[in-house]
């Protein structure tokens, strides 16, 4: 499940250690159209957005 970090609004996987506080989201924002749009390395283990949700 994606989590939006409260300090910089970046998106992370719920198991990621790179953010301190955040709000779980039910889906990715419209501007995220592929797994490559996500900056954090926590997404590297997924091949697609559908796999990551």
mmCIF file of N, CA and C in Angstrom:
data_model
loop_
_atom_site.group_PDB
_atom_site.id
_atom_site.type_symbol
_atom_site.label_atom_id
_atom_site.label_comp_id
_atom_site.label_asym_id
_atom_site.label_seq_id
_atom_site.Cartn_x
_atom_site.Cartn_y
_atom_site.Cartn_z
ATOM 1 N N UNK A 1 0.853 -1.181 0.000
ATOM 2 C CA UNK A 1 0.000 0.000 0.000
ATOM 3 C C UNK A 1 0.895 1.240 0.000
ATOM 4 N N UNK A 2 0.585 2.209 -0.822
ATOM 5 C CA UNK A 2 1.369 3.442 -0.840
ATOM 6 C C UNK A 2 1.089 4.302 0.400
ATOM 7 N N UNK A 3 2.132 4.983 0.841
ATOM 8 C CA UNK A 3 2.035 5.914 1.961
ATOM 9 C C UNK A 3 2.658 7.228 1.527
ATOM 10 N N UNK A 4 1.956 8.329 1.750
ATOM 11 C CA UNK A 4 2.488 9.647 1.410
ATOM 12 C C UNK A 4 3.163 10.225 2.652
ATOM 13 N N UNK A 5 4.467 10.491 2.545
ATOM 14 C CA UNK A 5 5.224 11.051 3.666
ATOM 15 C C UNK A 5 4.716 12.449 3.987
ATOM 16 N N UNK A 6 4.543 12.727 5.269
ATOM 17 C CA UNK A 6 3.978 14.014 5.662
ATOM 18 C C UNK A 6 4.972 15.164 5.530
ATOM 19 N N UNK A 7 6.271 14.888 5.522
ATOM 20 C CA UNK A 7 7.241 15.983 5.451
ATOM 21 C C UNK A 7 7.464 16.513 4.042
ATOM 22 N N UNK A 8 7.443 15.636 3.027
ATOM 23 C CA UNK A 8 7.699 16.116 1.660
ATOM 24 C C UNK A 8 6.712 15.571 0.626
ATOM 25 N N UNK A 9 5.692 14.870 1.061
ATOM 26 C CA UNK A 9 4.640 14.323 0.195
ATOM 27 C C UNK A 9 5.157 13.295 -0.811
ATOM 28 N N UNK A 10 6.338 12.726 -0.557
ATOM 29 C CA UNK A 10 6.837 11.666 -1.426
ATOM 30 C C UNK A 10 6.077 10.377 -1.122
ATOM 31 N N UNK A 11 6.056 9.474 -2.095
ATOM 32 C CA UNK A 11 5.342 8.219 -1.939
ATOM 33 C C UNK A 11 6.296 7.083 -1.624
ATOM 34 N N UNK A 12 5.908 6.281 -0.646
ATOM 35 C CA UNK A 12 6.717 5.156 -0.197
ATOM 36 C C UNK A 12 5.822 3.947 -0.005
ATOM 37 N N UNK A 13 6.438 2.769 0.010
ATOM 38 C CA UNK A 13 5.702 1.553 0.345
ATOM 39 C C UNK A 13 5.565 1.514 1.863
ATOM 40 N N UNK A 14 4.518 0.920 2.366
ATOM 41 C CA UNK A 14 4.260 0.917 3.804
ATOM 42 C C UNK A 14 5.382 0.270 4.612
ATOM 43 N N UNK A 15 6.210 -0.579 4.007
ATOM 44 C CA UNK A 15 7.323 -1.226 4.699
ATOM 45 C C UNK A 15 8.625 -0.436 4.627
ATOM 46 N N UNK A 16 8.603 0.719 3.985
ATOM 47 C CA UNK A 16 9.811 1.521 3.769
ATOM 48 C C UNK A 16 10.269 2.205 5.057
ATOM 49 N N UNK A 17 11.591 2.241 5.262
ATOM 50 C CA UNK A 17 12.168 2.912 6.429
ATOM 51 C C UNK A 17 12.614 4.341 6.138
ATOM 52 N N UNK A 18 12.407 4.829 4.914
ATOM 53 C CA UNK A 18 12.915 6.144 4.504
ATOM 54 C C UNK A 18 12.003 7.319 4.838
ATOM 55 N N UNK A 19 10.923 7.090 5.560
ATOM 56 C CA UNK A 19 10.074 8.197 5.970
ATOM 57 C C UNK A 19 9.653 7.958 7.416
ATOM 58 N N UNK A 20 9.404 9.046 8.140
ATOM 59 C CA UNK A 20 9.071 8.926 9.555
ATOM 60 C C UNK A 20 7.567 8.864 9.797
ATOM 61 N N UNK A 21 6.812 9.679 9.117
ATOM 62 C CA UNK A 21 5.381 9.766 9.353
ATOM 63 C C UNK A 21 4.678 9.949 8.022
ATOM 64 N N UNK A 22 3.539 9.343 7.882
ATOM 65 C CA UNK A 22 2.820 9.482 6.629
ATOM 66 C C UNK A 22 1.381 9.025 6.733
ATOM 67 N N UNK A 23 0.672 9.214 5.632
ATOM 68 C CA UNK A 23 -0.731 8.851 5.571
ATOM 69 C C UNK A 23 -0.922 7.799 4.481
ATOM 70 N N UNK A 24 -1.467 6.630 4.836
ATOM 71 C CA UNK A 24 -1.736 5.621 3.809
ATOM 72 C C UNK A 24 -2.732 6.154 2.779
ATOM 73 N N UNK A 25 -2.520 5.795 1.533
ATOM 74 C CA UNK A 25 -3.433 6.194 0.460
ATOM 75 C C UNK A 25 -3.984 4.936 -0.193
ATOM 76 N N UNK A 26 -5.185 5.006 -0.687
ATOM 77 C CA UNK A 26 -5.808 3.834 -1.297
ATOM 78 C C UNK A 26 -5.347 3.617 -2.734
ATOM 79 N N UNK A 27 -4.777 4.648 -3.341
ATOM 80 C CA UNK A 27 -4.291 4.515 -4.713
ATOM 81 C C UNK A 27 -3.214 5.564 -4.974
ATOM 82 N N UNK A 28 -2.533 5.414 -6.094
ATOM 83 C CA UNK A 28 -1.512 6.376 -6.487
ATOM 84 C C UNK A 28 -2.169 7.607 -7.093
ATOM 85 N N UNK A 29 -1.562 8.790 -6.939
ATOM 86 C CA UNK A 29 -2.100 9.997 -7.585
ATOM 87 C C UNK A 29 -2.084 9.855 -9.110
ATOM 88 N N UNK A 30 -2.883 10.645 -9.775
ATOM 89 C CA UNK A 30 -2.992 10.587 -11.242
ATOM 90 C C UNK A 30 -1.664 10.834 -11.947
ATOM 91 N N UNK A 31 -0.786 11.642 -11.354
ATOM 92 C CA UNK A 31 0.484 11.946 -12.024
ATOM 93 C C UNK A 31 1.466 10.772 -11.995
ATOM 94 N N UNK A 32 1.166 9.723 -11.235
ATOM 95 C CA UNK A 32 1.999 8.521 -11.229
ATOM 96 C C UNK A 32 1.388 7.535 -12.221
ATOM 97 N N UNK A 33 2.073 7.342 -13.337
ATOM 98 C CA UNK A 33 1.534 6.459 -14.371
ATOM 99 C C UNK A 33 2.338 5.175 -14.536
ATOM 100 N N UNK A 34 3.525 5.112 -13.919
ATOM 101 C CA UNK A 34 4.323 3.881 -13.969
ATOM 102 C C UNK A 34 5.180 3.802 -12.715
ATOM 103 N N UNK A 35 5.707 2.642 -12.453
ATOM 104 C CA UNK A 35 6.548 2.427 -11.269
ATOM 105 C C UNK A 35 7.803 3.302 -11.337
ATOM 106 N N UNK A 36 8.215 3.681 -12.543
ATOM 107 C CA UNK A 36 9.395 4.536 -12.734
ATOM 108 C C UNK A 36 9.161 5.966 -12.255
ATOM 109 N N UNK A 37 7.912 6.358 -12.060
ATOM 110 C CA UNK A 37 7.595 7.698 -11.571
ATOM 111 C C UNK A 37 7.849 7.847 -10.067
ATOM 112 N N UNK A 38 8.106 6.750 -9.388
ATOM 113 C CA UNK A 38 8.307 6.770 -7.937
ATOM 114 C C UNK A 38 9.799 6.795 -7.635
ATOM 115 N N UNK A 39 10.226 7.769 -6.835
ATOM 116 C CA UNK A 39 11.652 8.010 -6.621
ATOM 117 C C UNK A 39 12.314 7.087 -5.599
ATOM 118 N N UNK A 40 11.604 6.674 -4.589
ATOM 119 C CA UNK A 40 12.226 5.915 -3.506
ATOM 120 C C UNK A 40 12.605 4.501 -3.957
ATOM 121 N N UNK A 41 13.714 4.009 -3.433
ATOM 122 C CA UNK A 41 14.191 2.674 -3.775
ATOM 123 C C UNK A 41 13.268 1.568 -3.270
ATOM 124 N N UNK A 42 12.338 1.890 -2.368
ATOM 125 C CA UNK A 42 11.440 0.861 -1.843
ATOM 126 C C UNK A 42 10.541 0.281 -2.932
ATOM 127 N N UNK A 43 10.420 0.962 -4.064
ATOM 128 C CA UNK A 43 9.574 0.488 -5.162
ATOM 129 C C UNK A 43 10.337 -0.416 -6.125
ATOM 130 N N UNK A 44 11.646 -0.519 -5.982
ATOM 131 C CA UNK A 44 12.467 -1.289 -6.923
ATOM 132 C C UNK A 44 12.105 -2.769 -6.978
ATOM 133 N N UNK A 45 11.522 -3.296 -5.936
ATOM 134 C CA UNK A 45 11.191 -4.723 -5.909
ATOM 135 C C UNK A 45 9.910 -5.055 -6.692
ATOM 136 N N UNK A 46 9.211 -4.026 -7.158
ATOM 137 C CA UNK A 46 7.975 -4.220 -7.909
ATOM 138 C C UNK A 46 8.226 -3.967 -9.394
ATOM 139 N N UNK A 47 7.500 -4.695 -10.228
ATOM 140 C CA UNK A 47 7.614 -4.533 -11.671
ATOM 141 C C UNK A 47 6.581 -3.589 -12.249
ATOM 142 N N UNK A 48 5.473 -3.373 -11.525
ATOM 143 C CA UNK A 48 4.407 -2.516 -12.036
ATOM 144 C C UNK A 48 3.638 -1.883 -10.882
ATOM 145 N N UNK A 49 2.859 -0.853 -11.201
ATOM 146 C CA UNK A 49 2.037 -0.204 -10.172
ATOM 147 C C UNK A 49 0.982 -1.148 -9.626
ATOM 148 N N UNK A 50 0.384 -1.957 -10.482
ATOM 149 C CA UNK A 50 -0.656 -2.868 -10.023
ATOM 150 C C UNK A 50 -0.099 -3.893 -9.041
ATOM 151 N N UNK A 51 1.135 -4.288 -9.228
ATOM 152 C CA UNK A 51 1.780 -5.220 -8.301
ATOM 153 C C UNK A 51 2.067 -4.542 -6.965
ATOM 154 N N UNK A 52 2.322 -3.253 -6.991
ATOM 155 C CA UNK A 52 2.690 -2.504 -5.787
ATOM 156 C C UNK A 52 1.505 -2.116 -4.920
ATOM 157 N N UNK A 53 0.309 -2.090 -5.466
ATOM 158 C CA UNK A 53 -0.872 -1.654 -4.699
ATOM 159 C C UNK A 53 -1.338 -2.723 -3.755
#
